Amino acid sequence: MMTSTVEPWVVLTFSAAIFFIGLFGVLVRRNVLVILMCVELMLNAVNLTFVTFSKQLHDLGGQLSVFFIITVAAAESAVGLGLVISMFRTLRTVDTDDIRLLKE
Amino acid sequence: MEISPFFFFLFAGLAIVFALMVVLLKNPVSSAFSLVLMFFSFAGIYAMLDAHLIAALQILVYAGAIMVLFVFVIMLLNADVPTLDFGKRGTLLRWLSAAATLSGLVIFSKAFVTNSVFGLEGTHTSEKIAQVGGNTQAISQLMFSDYMLPFELTSVLLLAAIVSAVTIAKRKRDHNDPNNQGSAL
């Protein structure tokens, strides 16, 4: 039977699922660009957790935290992609397994 | 929470499918566009949770700015050749990662099911927010009063990010190597 509400733990578990999908991507993928995208996935999952608690506890501080997280995510991806460009210029690759300058 | 289960599960299912596509698709461009669609699903969920400003920012900043940056870098690096990049690392490590993330998910969902409410109730009930004039108005008033210092620090952070991104990505001129002068990267 369908009820007219969604329990908070359903939303929280959903955001945890997205977070761990992103974490799995960070652990498994080797393309630096895809790893950065998976970090964005994890940040989004955390944002959804903040918004859910903000709604559940009637406090807008959670949504303000999301605002700041979005700003930090934008800064992080700008600097991260700059690093990727710099890395591609010296190593001609975006594969994490080929970054072994200290090992050689 | 009074949100429509049909639309929640629609958006949540779409978001999970697109998130899996980000992780599992071989081509980085396909991953990037799946990520855009996942951001849109998240924006729908934010709008259902009465976070209208966050929903708008999600589309403007994530789907607009950040993803354009990603797609631009993929095109710039010409690295959009499909790479089967699960390959070399070994299946054991891959399955271990899957097991670790799944067990983490189980632990988290168990915690969420058993303690469904933990934390202090705030004062921003939906009636009070409607009285102030809506979600965006209430957030703006908080942002320019209680959260003034973090808001100003955000501008410093963005300035630092701009400077560092330009400095890192700037091409260093190598005058000794004549072959290096003409290349785009």
Tab-separated table of C-alpha atoms in Angstrom:
chain	number	residue	atom	x	y	z
A	1	MET	CA	0.000	0.000	0.000
A	2	MET	CA	1.305	3.450	-0.917
A	3	THR	CA	1.487	6.000	1.835
A	4	SER	CA	1.537	9.716	1.186
A	5	THR	CA	4.858	10.388	2.873
A	6	VAL	CA	8.446	9.269	2.557
A	7	GLU	CA	10.206	8.401	5.792
A	8	PRO	CA	13.422	10.380	6.446
A	9	TRP	CA	15.511	7.234	6.682
A	10	VAL	CA	14.575	6.358	3.097
A	11	VAL	CA	15.996	9.661	1.854
A	12	LEU	CA	19.068	9.314	4.074
A	13	THR	CA	19.710	5.767	2.902
A	14	PHE	CA	19.311	6.892	-0.694
A	15	SER	CA	21.912	9.618	-0.204
A	16	ALA	CA	24.210	7.084	1.513
A	17	ALA	CA	23.790	4.836	-1.547
A	18	ILE	CA	24.839	7.680	-3.861
A	19	PHE	CA	27.780	8.477	-1.565
A	20	PHE	CA	29.040	4.904	-1.652
A	21	ILE	CA	28.551	4.640	-5.418
A	22	GLY	CA	30.818	7.684	-5.658
A	23	LEU	CA	33.316	6.166	-3.218
A	24	PHE	CA	33.354	2.953	-5.251
A	25	GLY	CA	34.111	5.003	-8.346
A	26	VAL	CA	36.985	6.794	-6.604
A	27	LEU	CA	38.444	3.447	-5.520
A	28	VAL	CA	38.006	1.611	-8.815
A	29	ARG	CA	38.377	4.070	-11.690
A	30	ARG	CA	41.776	5.132	-12.965
A	31	ASN	CA	40.842	8.102	-15.144
A	32	VAL	CA	41.515	11.248	-13.093
A	33	LEU	CA	38.578	13.095	-14.666
A	34	VAL	CA	36.145	10.326	-13.722
A	35	ILE	CA	37.588	10.260	-10.198
A	36	LEU	CA	36.873	13.995	-9.890
A	37	MET	CA	33.321	13.374	-11.128
A	38	CYS	CA	32.876	10.674	-8.467
A	39	VAL	CA	34.044	13.162	-5.827
A	40	GLU	CA	31.281	15.473	-7.056
A	41	LEU	CA	28.832	12.559	-6.631
A	42	MET	CA	29.920	12.130	-3.022
A	43	LEU	CA	29.591	15.876	-2.334
A	44	ASN	CA	26.069	15.810	-3.775
A	45	ALA	CA	25.100	12.910	-1.533
A	46	VAL	CA	26.313	14.836	1.507
A	47	ASN	CA	24.319	17.870	0.345
A	48	LEU	CA	21.170	15.776	0.183
A	49	THR	CA	21.805	14.560	3.733
A	50	PHE	CA	22.134	18.162	4.908
A	51	VAL	CA	18.892	19.179	3.182
A	52	THR	CA	17.029	16.169	4.604
A	53	PHE	CA	18.098	16.955	8.159
A	54	SER	CA	17.316	20.626	7.565
A	55	LYS	CA	13.770	19.659	6.573
A	56	GLN	CA	13.403	17.098	9.327
A	57	LEU	CA	14.679	19.281	12.170
A	58	HIS	CA	13.164	22.567	10.894
A	59	ASP	CA	16.514	24.334	10.790
A	60	LEU	CA	17.748	26.293	7.787
A	61	GLY	CA	21.389	25.982	8.843
A	62	GLY	CA	21.628	22.762	6.837
A	63	GLN	CA	20.627	24.493	3.636
A	64	LEU	CA	23.181	27.230	4.294
A	65	SER	CA	25.826	24.554	4.733
A	66	VAL	CA	24.807	23.168	1.336
A	67	PHE	CA	25.295	26.636	-0.138
A	68	PHE	CA	28.863	26.734	1.196
A	69	ILE	CA	29.544	23.144	0.114
A	70	ILE	CA	28.467	23.996	-3.440
A	71	THR	CA	30.896	26.940	-3.434
A	72	VAL	CA	33.728	24.767	-2.152
A	73	ALA	CA	32.888	22.102	-4.752
A	74	ALA	CA	33.098	24.670	-7.540
A	75	ALA	CA	36.485	25.883	-6.280
A	76	GLU	CA	37.680	22.307	-5.837
A	77	SER	CA	36.761	21.264	-9.362
A	78	ALA	CA	38.376	24.378	-10.846
A	79	VAL	CA	41.676	23.722	-9.057
A	80	GLY	CA	41.412	19.961	-9.661
A	81	LEU	CA	40.882	20.360	-13.381
A	82	GLY	CA	43.793	22.816	-13.482
A	83	LEU	CA	45.921	20.115	-11.887
A	84	VAL	CA	44.660	17.573	-14.451
A	85	ILE	CA	45.629	19.895	-17.311
A	86	SER	CA	49.051	20.461	-15.762
A	87	MET	CA	49.499	16.709	-15.287
A	88	PHE	CA	48.449	15.945	-18.839
A	89	ARG	CA	50.950	18.493	-20.114
A	90	THR	CA	53.901	16.833	-18.394
A	91	LEU	CA	52.898	13.168	-18.491
A	92	ARG	CA	50.565	13.007	-21.531
A	93	THR	CA	48.127	10.828	-19.636
A	94	VAL	CA	45.123	11.072	-17.331
A	95	ASP	CA	45.600	7.559	-15.964
A	96	THR	CA	46.440	7.327	-12.273
A	97	ASP	CA	48.495	4.166	-12.736
A	98	ASP	CA	50.876	6.048	-15.048
A	99	ILE	CA	51.725	8.665	-12.408
A	100	ARG	CA	54.865	7.112	-11.008
A	101	LEU	CA	57.488	9.836	-11.255
A	102	LEU	CA	58.648	9.276	-7.674
A	103	LYS	CA	58.910	5.523	-8.185
A	104	GLU	CA	61.179	5.648	-11.216
B	1	MET	CA	8.090	14.156	5.595
B	2	GLU	CA	5.186	15.170	3.376
B	3	ILE	CA	6.635	14.506	-0.040
B	4	SER	CA	5.106	12.520	-2.855
B	5	PRO	CA	6.496	8.968	-2.800
B	6	PHE	CA	5.927	8.497	-6.533
B	7	PHE	CA	8.087	11.444	-7.554
B	8	PHE	CA	10.651	10.767	-4.848
B	9	PHE	CA	11.209	7.191	-5.972
B	10	LEU	CA	11.174	8.281	-9.620
B	11	PHE	CA	13.924	10.853	-9.037
B	12	ALA	CA	15.824	8.601	-6.626
B	13	GLY	CA	15.770	5.667	-9.066
B	14	LEU	CA	16.917	7.904	-11.915
B	15	ALA	CA	19.686	9.351	-9.720
B	16	ILE	CA	20.949	5.888	-8.729
B	17	VAL	CA	20.899	4.691	-12.358
B	18	PHE	CA	22.773	7.769	-13.560
B	19	ALA	CA	25.268	7.566	-10.677
B	20	LEU	CA	26.010	3.949	-11.601
B	21	MET	CA	26.415	5.057	-15.216
B	22	VAL	CA	28.967	7.686	-14.128
B	23	VAL	CA	31.017	4.992	-12.420
B	24	LEU	CA	30.592	2.151	-14.910
B	25	LEU	CA	30.641	3.772	-18.361
B	26	LYS	CA	33.964	3.610	-20.156
B	27	ASN	CA	33.833	6.910	-22.004
B	28	PRO	CA	34.483	10.005	-19.822
B	29	VAL	CA	32.083	12.073	-21.958
B	30	SER	CA	29.268	9.595	-21.265
B	31	SER	CA	30.132	9.758	-17.565
B	32	ALA	CA	29.986	13.557	-17.667
B	33	PHE	CA	26.551	13.649	-19.277
B	34	SER	CA	25.196	10.978	-16.899
B	35	LEU	CA	26.463	13.203	-14.102
B	36	VAL	CA	24.502	16.150	-15.527
B	37	LEU	CA	21.313	14.060	-15.521
B	38	MET	CA	22.031	12.942	-11.959
B	39	PHE	CA	22.376	16.594	-10.915
B	40	PHE	CA	18.956	17.301	-12.440
B	41	SER	CA	17.385	14.394	-10.516
B	42	PHE	CA	18.936	15.745	-7.324
B	43	ALA	CA	17.525	19.192	-8.096
B	44	GLY	CA	14.057	17.617	-8.295
B	45	ILE	CA	14.519	16.001	-4.889
B	46	TYR	CA	15.757	19.288	-3.382
B	47	ALA	CA	12.673	21.069	-4.757
B	48	MET	CA	10.436	18.416	-3.173
B	49	LEU	CA	12.194	18.922	0.176
B	50	ASP	CA	11.291	22.669	0.051
B	51	ALA	CA	14.889	23.697	-0.631
B	52	HIS	CA	14.051	25.832	-3.650
B	53	LEU	CA	17.171	27.988	-3.587
B	54	ILE	CA	19.367	24.894	-3.345
B	55	ALA	CA	17.516	23.295	-6.275
B	56	ALA	CA	18.122	26.367	-8.421
B	57	LEU	CA	21.781	26.554	-7.359
B	58	GLN	CA	22.199	22.863	-8.097
B	59	ILE	CA	21.186	23.421	-11.719
B	60	LEU	CA	23.017	26.739	-12.130
B	61	VAL	CA	26.298	25.854	-10.448
B	62	TYR	CA	26.612	22.086	-10.827
B	63	ALA	CA	24.841	21.330	-14.105
B	64	GLY	CA	25.808	24.699	-15.536
B	65	ALA	CA	29.260	25.745	-14.414
B	66	ILE	CA	31.027	22.664	-13.063
B	67	MET	CA	29.906	20.297	-15.794
B	68	VAL	CA	30.820	22.739	-18.550
B	69	LEU	CA	34.276	22.866	-16.961
B	70	PHE	CA	34.495	19.066	-16.955
B	71	VAL	CA	33.322	18.641	-20.552
B	72	PHE	CA	35.624	21.449	-21.645
B	73	VAL	CA	38.652	19.782	-20.048
B	74	ILE	CA	37.724	16.397	-21.545
B	75	MET	CA	37.498	17.952	-24.998
B	76	LEU	CA	40.669	20.016	-24.441
B	77	LEU	CA	42.738	17.042	-23.397
B	78	ASN	CA	41.270	14.939	-26.195
B	79	ALA	CA	41.155	12.164	-23.611
B	80	ASP	CA	37.673	11.005	-24.549
B	81	VAL	CA	38.881	7.738	-26.045
B	82	PRO	CA	37.067	4.860	-24.331
B	83	THR	CA	39.394	3.370	-21.770
B	84	LEU	CA	38.529	0.135	-20.052
B	85	ASP	CA	40.175	1.407	-16.936
B	86	PHE	CA	39.027	-1.293	-14.566
B	87	GLY	CA	41.332	-3.658	-16.450
B	88	LYS	CA	44.860	-3.622	-15.133
B	89	ARG	CA	44.204	-3.223	-11.457
B	90	GLY	CA	42.984	-6.771	-10.868
B	91	THR	CA	39.603	-8.224	-10.113
B	92	LEU	CA	40.336	-8.968	-6.454
B	93	LEU	CA	40.845	-5.312	-5.596
B	94	ARG	CA	37.711	-4.386	-7.522
B	95	TRP	CA	35.581	-6.909	-5.621
B	96	LEU	CA	37.145	-5.812	-2.339
B	97	SER	CA	36.187	-2.204	-3.124
B	98	ALA	CA	32.640	-3.296	-3.950
B	99	ALA	CA	32.392	-5.288	-0.708
B	100	ALA	CA	33.788	-2.401	1.350
B	101	THR	CA	31.393	0.156	-0.119
B	102	LEU	CA	28.409	-2.186	0.206
B	103	SER	CA	29.185	-2.916	3.852
B	104	GLY	CA	29.559	0.815	4.471
B	105	LEU	CA	26.130	1.348	2.927
B	106	VAL	CA	24.626	-1.389	5.108
B	107	ILE	CA	26.125	0.173	8.264
B	108	PHE	CA	24.845	3.634	7.333
B	109	SER	CA	21.339	2.494	6.470
B	110	LYS	CA	21.160	0.462	9.689
B	111	ALA	CA	22.109	3.576	11.646
B	112	PHE	CA	19.516	5.640	9.786
B	113	VAL	CA	16.731	3.090	10.350
B	114	THR	CA	17.343	2.608	14.065
B	115	ASN	CA	17.897	6.260	15.121
B	116	SER	CA	15.603	8.040	12.748
B	117	VAL	CA	15.644	11.363	14.639
B	118	PHE	CA	18.708	12.656	16.403
B	119	GLY	CA	19.450	16.299	16.902
B	120	LEU	CA	17.875	19.448	18.245
B	121	GLU	CA	14.759	20.835	16.634
B	122	GLY	CA	15.302	24.224	15.052
B	123	THR	CA	12.929	27.147	14.865
B	124	HIS	CA	12.392	27.331	11.106
B	125	THR	CA	9.093	25.530	10.736
B	126	SER	CA	7.326	25.702	7.393
B	127	GLU	CA	4.751	28.168	8.749
B	128	LYS	CA	7.496	30.519	9.909
B	129	ILE	CA	9.305	30.279	6.582
B	130	ALA	CA	6.061	31.062	4.745
B	131	GLN	CA	5.513	34.012	7.074
B	132	VAL	CA	8.957	35.445	6.278
B	133	GLY	CA	8.245	35.139	2.554
B	134	GLY	CA	9.514	31.802	1.325
B	135	ASN	CA	12.579	29.637	1.472
B	136	THR	CA	14.896	31.947	-0.487
B	137	GLN	CA	13.979	34.972	1.632
B	138	ALA	CA	14.529	33.085	4.885
B	139	ILE	CA	17.911	31.749	3.722
B	140	SER	CA	19.034	35.194	2.552
B	141	GLN	CA	18.132	36.766	5.886
B	142	LEU	CA	20.133	34.105	7.722
B	143	MET	CA	23.023	34.395	5.301
B	144	PHE	CA	23.429	38.121	5.782
B	145	SER	CA	23.030	38.029	9.556
B	146	ASP	CA	24.210	34.898	11.374
B	147	TYR	CA	26.314	33.502	8.544
B	148	MET	CA	27.922	36.770	7.457
B	149	LEU	CA	31.516	35.749	8.240
B	150	PRO	CA	31.415	32.396	6.352
B	151	PHE	CA	29.741	34.167	3.449
B	152	GLU	CA	32.545	36.712	3.240
B	153	LEU	CA	35.172	33.998	3.659
B	154	THR	CA	33.604	32.255	0.663
B	155	SER	CA	34.634	35.180	-1.533
B	156	VAL	CA	38.224	34.867	-0.295
B	157	LEU	CA	38.101	31.138	-1.062
B	158	LEU	CA	36.824	31.775	-4.587
B	159	LEU	CA	39.537	34.375	-5.188
B	160	ALA	CA	42.188	31.901	-4.007
B	161	ALA	CA	40.683	29.232	-6.270
B	162	ILE	CA	40.741	31.534	-9.308
B	163	VAL	CA	44.356	32.538	-8.717
B	164	SER	CA	45.526	28.985	-8.067
B	165	ALA	CA	43.632	27.507	-11.031
B	166	VAL	CA	45.150	30.073	-13.392
B	167	THR	CA	48.627	29.621	-11.914
B	168	ILE	CA	48.505	25.835	-12.056
B	169	ALA	CA	47.007	25.579	-15.527
B	170	LYS	CA	49.158	28.330	-17.066
B	171	ARG	CA	51.518	27.056	-19.682
B	172	LYS	CA	55.118	27.528	-18.682
B	173	ARG	CA	57.155	28.853	-21.583
B	174	ASP	CA	60.180	26.700	-22.250
B	175	HIS	CA	62.529	28.876	-24.277
B	176	ASN	CA	65.202	26.212	-24.666
B	177	ASP	CA	62.920	23.762	-26.446
B	178	PRO	CA	61.838	25.057	-29.860
B	179	ASN	CA	59.486	22.110	-30.336
B	180	ASN	CA	57.448	23.115	-27.324
B	181	GLN	CA	56.557	26.587	-28.602
B	182	GLY	CA	53.804	25.824	-31.021
B	183	SER	CA	51.813	23.099	-29.301
B	184	ALA	CA	48.436	23.954	-27.884
B	185	LEU	CA	49.050	22.318	-24.547
